[in-house]
Every structure is written in C-alpha cells, then in structure tokens.
Amino acid sequence: MQLNVLTLPGDGIGTEVTREAVKVLEEVVSKFGHGLKLSEGLLGGIAIHKTGGPFPDETARLALDADATLMGAVGLPEFDNVPPEKRPEKGLLGIRKVLGVYANLRPVKAYPALIESSPLKNHIVEGVDMIIVRELNGGIYYGQPRGIQGSGDEERGTNTMTYTRAEIARITRMAFHLARNRKKKVTSVDKSNVLETSQLWRKVVNEVAPEFPDVELEHLLVDNCAMQLILRPKQFDVVVMENMFGDILSDEGAVLAGSIGMLPSASIGEKKASGAWVGLYEPVHGSAPDIAGQNKANPLGAIGSVAAMLEYSFGLVNEAAAVNRAVEEVLNSGNVTADLKPKNTPATCSQVGDAVANAI
Ligand code: NAD
C-alpha cells in the first residue's frame, strides 16, 4: 500500500515527538513492504512566525492532498496574551474544519508497566482497554443561537445544544464499526432523562444498532458514566457520546492511563477516493514549553498516534499491532522518559523513539 502522510510538527515538544513518531512510521512501513510519501507543513506558532498566520493556505492544501495528517502540538508562551483568533491554537480548529473530521477517538489503555502511575488502585485499572468516541462537529460548541445579551441582572448567556438525525447516525456507525474489531460492545452516553437532544440521540442509536447484530449496545446516563469510568472502567469497550460530554469524559478517561505523554488521539472524517479514511492524528498533550528543546518529552503518545493512523486511516491492523507491541516492549524494559518515573536514569525522547523503532 502507498501511504500519503502529511506531518505538522508544530511548536515546542511537538517537533520532538513528531520526529520520533516519523522514525517509527518509516520503520513499520519498510518492515511490512509498503510505500510512504511524506510531506511537512507549518501549523501554530511556527506558522505565525513564517507566514503571519497559524494555518497557512499551503498547509490546508497539503492536508487535503494527503490521506492522513500526523500533528505534534501547537502553542508558544509568547502568544499567551494575544486574542484567540491570533493564537497558534486557532490553527487546530482550522485544520479540523478543513479536513471535516467529525469523530474524535481516544484510546485509553492501561499498560501493565505503568499501572503504578495511575491514580486508581491497581485492581481497578488493570486490563482497561477502551476507546472514547466523541462527536466533534456538532452540539453545544457550534449550535445557534449563542452569545451574551442584555445588561445588569438581565444580562444573559446562551448556548444551544442541537443535533440532527444524520449527525447522530454517522457517529453511531463509526462506534459500531470500531467495536466490531474489538470486544463488540458499544456504550452510548446521553442525558435522555433531561435533554431532548439526548432523547433523539438514544432513539437514533437504537435505530442504527440492528445494522450491527454482532455488537452489544447499552445506554448510560452521562453522570453515571462519569462515576463508572473510575469505579469499573474495565466494563467499557467503545463509548460514544456527543461533543461536550466527550470533551469532559475523555479527559477523565485520560488520567486512567497515567501520564498525559502516553495518550494518542485520532480524528476521523469521510472515506477518500484513495480508499483511505481522512484522519488527523495527534498526541493529547500540548507543546509543553517547560520541557521543550530538552529532548525530555515522552514520544509514546505521538507514536501511539501512528498506530491509530495505520489502523483507522489505512486499515493496516497488523502494522498497528506491531507498533503497539513495540511500545509495550519498551515500557516493560523500563527504558522510559522522566514523566513515567523510571527506576534508572530516564531515557531521552530520541532514545525512546529509537527503542520503539528497533523493537519493530
Ligand atoms: P501541556 O500538555 O503542554 O503540558 C502539561 C504538563 O504535562 C507540562 O508539565 C508538560 O511538561 C507535561 N507534558 C505534556 N506532554 C508531555 C510529554 N509528551 N512528555 C512529558 N511531559 C509532558 O499543556 P499546557 O502546559 O496546558 O499547555 C502548553 C501549551 O500547549 C499551551 O500553549 C496550550 O494552549 C497548548 N496546547 C496545545 C494542544 C494541542 O496542540 N493539541 C493541546 C493542549 C495544549
């Protein structure tokens, strides 16, 4: 297979972890006999410096040409006090919009070697392996009307939570497809005891479910889900929800795994003519100015994002598994970065990247 991939290293540790992720991508692609066309673009603070804006037209063009995009992180402290539309982070919204990615996938996996760094008791977190699927294009973050009107005691802030049947059906099918290749269980999260959008959500999920008779479906209210994620996280396989619930619960899910440096994410759109699914892959963490330029960052979230890209955009399940196995091998070796609190001298970002590439 020919893989056509754009990298957007961005700012701070984004460039460091992306370099290691590309190292691993090149290794796995050559090992399995595929072809790789790599291009690189500007996004975030570096794009502001070089072109005057966080999301140059050239980057949009490169992203539309590529089958999948691997992003590092954006954000530089020097822009902390400028208006939101001029900040590097504006580039993130730009690229998500241009690519039309509507499903955000966050795998949450408890690696045995990291069990001690989870805030939960070992027996609760052992064996956790789930994907949180968040609808990314709709809901209260985009609904109209919105704004702040009036003054004094009558000053009023308004946001609108709204979903169409098509938006709900599309994300539901994505969740069921994912579950088919996993433990075959979908948990749909809503607040249908209070919200009309959630009542429609539950109705549409129930209508779509019979298309996937091999997958079990359960519904959970969002408040209960917040509890269950820390009480019995092992019960979950694929957990699907609307945008704001997903924003909140995916961060709760994130802490189960230990360090933020471990976490990959994937945002998926429609299928391209090439047969690949449009996808934007990035570690969950930001540009970490406090450790940038020191070769200290944990690259495993970025490397996990490569595994997600292989699986979700290109359907290369064995290649993705090879990357995940190599990551697990490196974790077991104890040769890890400082954030994972190794017993011996911490490894550098590039040493961890080399070790994963070698393990493949
Ligand atoms: P952050 O994720 O960059 O850092 C939070 C803490 O976690 C820091 O102490 C950092 O050193 C540590 N950390 C993060 N990633 C790590 C890694 N891979 N290895 C080891 N330690 C790691 O969040 P922040 O400090 O709130 O934000 C810094 C900048 O990043 C801001 O400009 C913010 O807007 C931006 N940001 C960007 C993204 C993105 O690009 N998707 C996401 C979040 C924050």
Coordinates of C-alpha atoms in Angstrom, one line a residue, residues 50-306:
K50 CA 7.0 32.2 9.0
T51 CA 3.7 33.3 7.3
G52 CA 1.9 35.6 9.6
G53 CA -1.0 33.2 10.4
P54 CA -1.4 29.9 12.4
F55 CA -3.0 28.0 9.5
P56 CA -1.5 29.0 6.1
D57 CA -3.4 28.2 2.9
E58 CA -0.4 26.0 1.8
T59 CA -1.0 23.8 4.9
A60 CA -4.7 23.4 4.0
R61 CA -3.7 22.4 0.5
L62 CA -1.1 19.8 1.8
A63 CA -3.7 18.4 4.3
L64 CA -6.3 18.0 1.6
D65 CA -3.8 16.2 -0.7
A66 CA -2.6 13.8 2.0
D67 CA -4.6 10.7 3.1
A68 CA -3.7 11.3 6.8
T69 CA -2.1 14.0 8.9
L70 CA 0.2 13.5 11.8
M71 CA 0.3 16.5 14.1
G72 CA 2.6 17.3 17.0
A73 CA 1.3 20.1 19.2
V74 CA 0.9 23.9 18.9
G75 CA 1.3 26.8 21.4
L76 CA 4.0 29.2 22.4
P77 CA 4.1 31.2 25.6
E78 CA 4.8 34.4 23.7
F79 CA 1.3 34.3 22.3
D80 CA -0.4 33.7 25.7
N81 CA -1.8 37.2 25.8
V82 CA -2.9 37.8 22.3
P83 CA -6.6 37.5 21.2
P84 CA -7.8 33.9 20.5
E85 CA -8.1 34.4 16.7
K86 CA -4.4 35.3 16.5
R87 CA -3.2 32.4 18.7
P88 CA -1.4 29.3 17.5
E89 CA -4.2 27.1 18.8
K90 CA -6.5 28.7 16.2
G91 CA -4.6 26.5 13.7
L92 CA -6.1 23.4 15.3
L93 CA -9.7 24.5 14.7
G94 CA -8.7 25.4 11.1
I95 CA -7.2 22.1 10.2
R96 CA -10.1 20.1 11.8
K97 CA -12.6 22.1 9.9
V98 CA -10.8 21.8 6.5
L99 CA -10.5 18.1 6.9
G100 CA -14.1 17.7 8.0
V101 CA -13.2 15.3 10.8
Y102 CA -16.3 14.5 12.8
A103 CA -15.2 11.7 15.2
N104 CA -12.6 12.1 17.8
L105 CA -11.2 8.7 19.1
R106 CA -9.3 8.5 22.2
P107 CA -7.9 5.0 23.1
V108 CA -7.4 4.6 26.8
K109 CA -5.3 1.6 27.7
A110 CA -3.7 0.6 31.0
Y111 CA -0.2 -0.8 30.2
P112 CA 0.9 -3.2 33.0
A113 CA 4.3 -1.5 33.2
L114 CA 2.5 1.8 34.1
I115 CA -0.1 0.6 36.5
E116 CA 1.7 2.3 39.4
S117 CA 1.4 5.7 37.8
S118 CA -2.4 5.6 37.6
P119 CA -4.2 7.4 40.4
L120 CA -6.6 4.5 40.7
K121 CA -6.0 1.2 42.6
N122 CA -4.2 -1.4 40.5
H123 CA -7.1 -3.9 40.5
I124 CA -9.4 -1.3 39.1
V125 CA -7.2 -0.1 36.3
E126 CA -5.6 -3.4 35.3
G127 CA -6.9 -4.6 31.9
V128 CA -8.6 -1.3 31.0
D129 CA -8.8 -1.1 27.2
M130 CA -11.4 1.2 25.7
I131 CA -11.9 3.9 23.1
I132 CA -13.9 7.0 23.8
V133 CA -15.6 8.3 20.6
R134 CA -16.6 11.9 20.8
E135 CA -18.7 13.7 18.2
L136 CA -16.6 16.6 17.1
N137 CA -18.6 18.8 14.7
G138 CA -21.9 19.5 16.4
G139 CA -23.6 20.0 19.7
I140 CA -23.4 23.0 22.1
Y141 CA -20.0 24.2 20.9
Y142 CA -21.5 25.1 17.5
G143 CA -25.2 25.5 18.0
Q144 CA -27.1 28.7 17.3
P145 CA -28.3 31.0 18.8
R146 CA -25.3 31.7 21.1
G147 CA -23.9 34.8 22.8
I148 CA -24.3 37.2 25.7
Q149 CA -27.1 39.8 25.5
G150 CA -28.6 42.4 27.8
S151 CA -27.2 44.1 30.9
G152 CA -27.4 44.2 34.6
D153 CA -29.4 41.4 36.3
E154 CA -30.9 40.6 32.9
E155 CA -27.6 40.0 31.2
R156 CA -27.9 36.5 29.7
G157 CA -25.5 34.0 28.2
T158 CA -26.9 31.5 25.7
N159 CA -25.7 28.3 24.1
T160 CA -27.7 25.9 22.1
M161 CA -27.2 22.1 22.1
T162 CA -28.5 20.7 18.8
Y163 CA -28.1 17.5 16.8
T164 CA -29.6 16.2 13.6
R165 CA -30.5 12.6 13.0
A166 CA -27.7 12.4 10.3
E167 CA -25.0 13.6 12.7
I168 CA -26.0 11.1 15.3
A169 CA -26.3 8.2 12.9
R170 CA -22.9 8.9 11.4
I171 CA -21.0 8.9 14.7
T172 CA -23.0 5.8 15.9
R173 CA -22.0 3.8 12.9
M174 CA -18.4 4.8 13.5
A175 CA -18.6 3.5 17.1
F176 CA -20.2 0.2 16.0
H177 CA -17.6 -0.4 13.2
L178 CA -14.8 0.1 15.8
A179 CA -16.5 -2.3 18.3
R180 CA -16.7 -5.0 15.6
N181 CA -12.9 -5.2 15.6
R182 CA -12.7 -5.2 19.4
K183 CA -14.8 -6.6 22.2
K184 CA -18.1 -6.0 20.4
K185 CA -19.7 -3.7 22.9
V186 CA -20.9 -0.1 22.5
T187 CA -21.9 2.1 25.4
S188 CA -23.9 5.2 24.3
V189 CA -23.8 8.0 26.8
D190 CA -26.5 10.7 27.0
K191 CA -28.7 12.7 29.4
S192 CA -32.0 11.5 28.0
N193 CA -33.8 11.9 31.3
V194 CA -33.5 15.7 30.9
L195 CA -32.4 16.7 27.4
E196 CA -34.4 16.5 24.1
T197 CA -31.1 16.2 22.1
S198 CA -30.3 13.2 24.2
Q199 CA -33.7 11.7 23.6
L200 CA -33.2 11.9 19.8
W201 CA -29.6 10.6 20.3
R202 CA -30.9 7.5 22.1
K203 CA -33.7 6.9 19.6
V204 CA -31.3 7.2 16.6
V205 CA -28.6 5.0 18.3
N206 CA -31.4 2.3 18.9
E207 CA -32.4 2.6 15.2
V208 CA -28.8 2.1 13.9
A209 CA -27.9 -0.7 16.3
P210 CA -29.7 -3.5 14.4
E211 CA -27.3 -3.0 11.5
F212 CA -24.7 -4.5 13.8
P213 CA -26.4 -7.5 15.3
D214 CA -23.0 -8.9 16.5
V215 CA -22.4 -5.9 18.7
E216 CA -24.0 -5.4 22.1
L217 CA -25.4 -2.0 22.9
E218 CA -26.0 -0.4 26.3
H219 CA -27.1 3.1 27.2
L220 CA -25.7 5.1 30.2
L221 CA -26.6 8.5 31.6
V222 CA -23.6 10.8 31.5
D223 CA -23.5 11.4 35.2
N224 CA -23.4 7.6 35.9
C225 CA -20.8 7.2 33.1
A226 CA -18.5 9.7 34.9
M227 CA -18.8 7.5 38.0
Q228 CA -18.4 4.2 36.2
L229 CA -15.2 5.4 34.5
I230 CA -13.4 5.4 37.8
L231 CA -15.4 2.7 39.6
R232 CA -15.4 -0.1 36.9
P233 CA -13.5 1.2 33.8
K234 CA -12.9 -2.4 32.6
Q235 CA -16.6 -2.7 31.6
F236 CA -16.1 -0.4 28.7
D237 CA -15.1 -1.2 25.1
V238 CA -16.3 1.6 22.8
V239 CA -18.0 4.5 24.5
V240 CA -19.8 7.0 22.2
M241 CA -21.1 10.5 23.1
E242 CA -21.9 14.0 21.9
N243 CA -19.3 16.7 21.8
M244 CA -19.4 18.3 25.2
F245 CA -19.9 15.1 27.2
G246 CA -17.0 13.7 25.2
D247 CA -14.8 16.7 25.9
I248 CA -15.2 16.2 29.6
L249 CA -15.3 12.4 29.9
S250 CA -12.3 11.8 27.5
D251 CA -10.1 13.9 29.9
E252 CA -11.4 11.8 32.8
G253 CA -10.6 8.7 30.8
A254 CA -7.1 10.1 30.1
V255 CA -6.0 10.1 33.7
L256 CA -6.7 6.3 34.0
A257 CA -3.6 5.6 31.9
G258 CA -1.1 7.5 34.0
S259 CA 0.9 10.1 32.1
I260 CA -0.6 12.6 29.6
G261 CA 2.5 11.9 27.4
M262 CA 1.2 8.4 26.7
L263 CA -2.1 9.3 25.1
P264 CA -2.8 9.2 21.4
S265 CA -5.8 10.6 19.6
A266 CA -7.4 10.3 16.2
S267 CA -10.0 12.5 14.5
I268 CA -11.7 10.8 11.5
G269 CA -13.7 12.1 8.6
E270 CA -15.1 10.6 5.4
K271 CA -13.5 8.0 3.1
K272 CA -11.3 9.4 0.3
A273 CA -11.2 8.3 -3.3
S274 CA -7.8 6.6 -2.5
G275 CA -9.7 4.2 -0.1
A276 CA -8.1 5.7 3.0
W277 CA -10.2 7.4 5.7
V278 CA -9.4 11.1 6.2
G279 CA -7.7 11.3 9.6
L280 CA -5.9 13.8 11.8
Y281 CA -3.7 12.1 14.4
E282 CA -2.1 13.8 17.4
P283 CA -0.9 13.1 20.9
V284 CA -3.4 14.5 23.5
H285 CA -0.7 16.7 25.2
G286 CA 0.2 20.3 24.3
S287 CA 3.6 21.9 23.4
A288 CA 4.9 21.7 27.0
P289 CA 7.1 24.8 27.0
D290 CA 8.5 23.8 30.4
I291 CA 10.4 20.9 28.8
A292 CA 10.7 22.0 25.2
G293 CA 14.1 21.8 23.5
Q294 CA 15.5 19.4 26.2
N295 CA 14.9 16.0 24.5
K296 CA 12.9 15.0 27.6
A297 CA 9.4 14.6 26.2
N298 CA 7.7 11.3 26.2
P299 CA 7.1 10.4 22.5
L300 CA 4.8 7.5 23.1
G301 CA 1.5 9.5 22.7
A302 CA 2.8 10.6 19.2
I303 CA 3.9 7.0 18.4
G304 CA 0.6 5.7 19.5
S305 CA -1.0 8.2 17.1
V306 CA 1.0 6.5 14.3

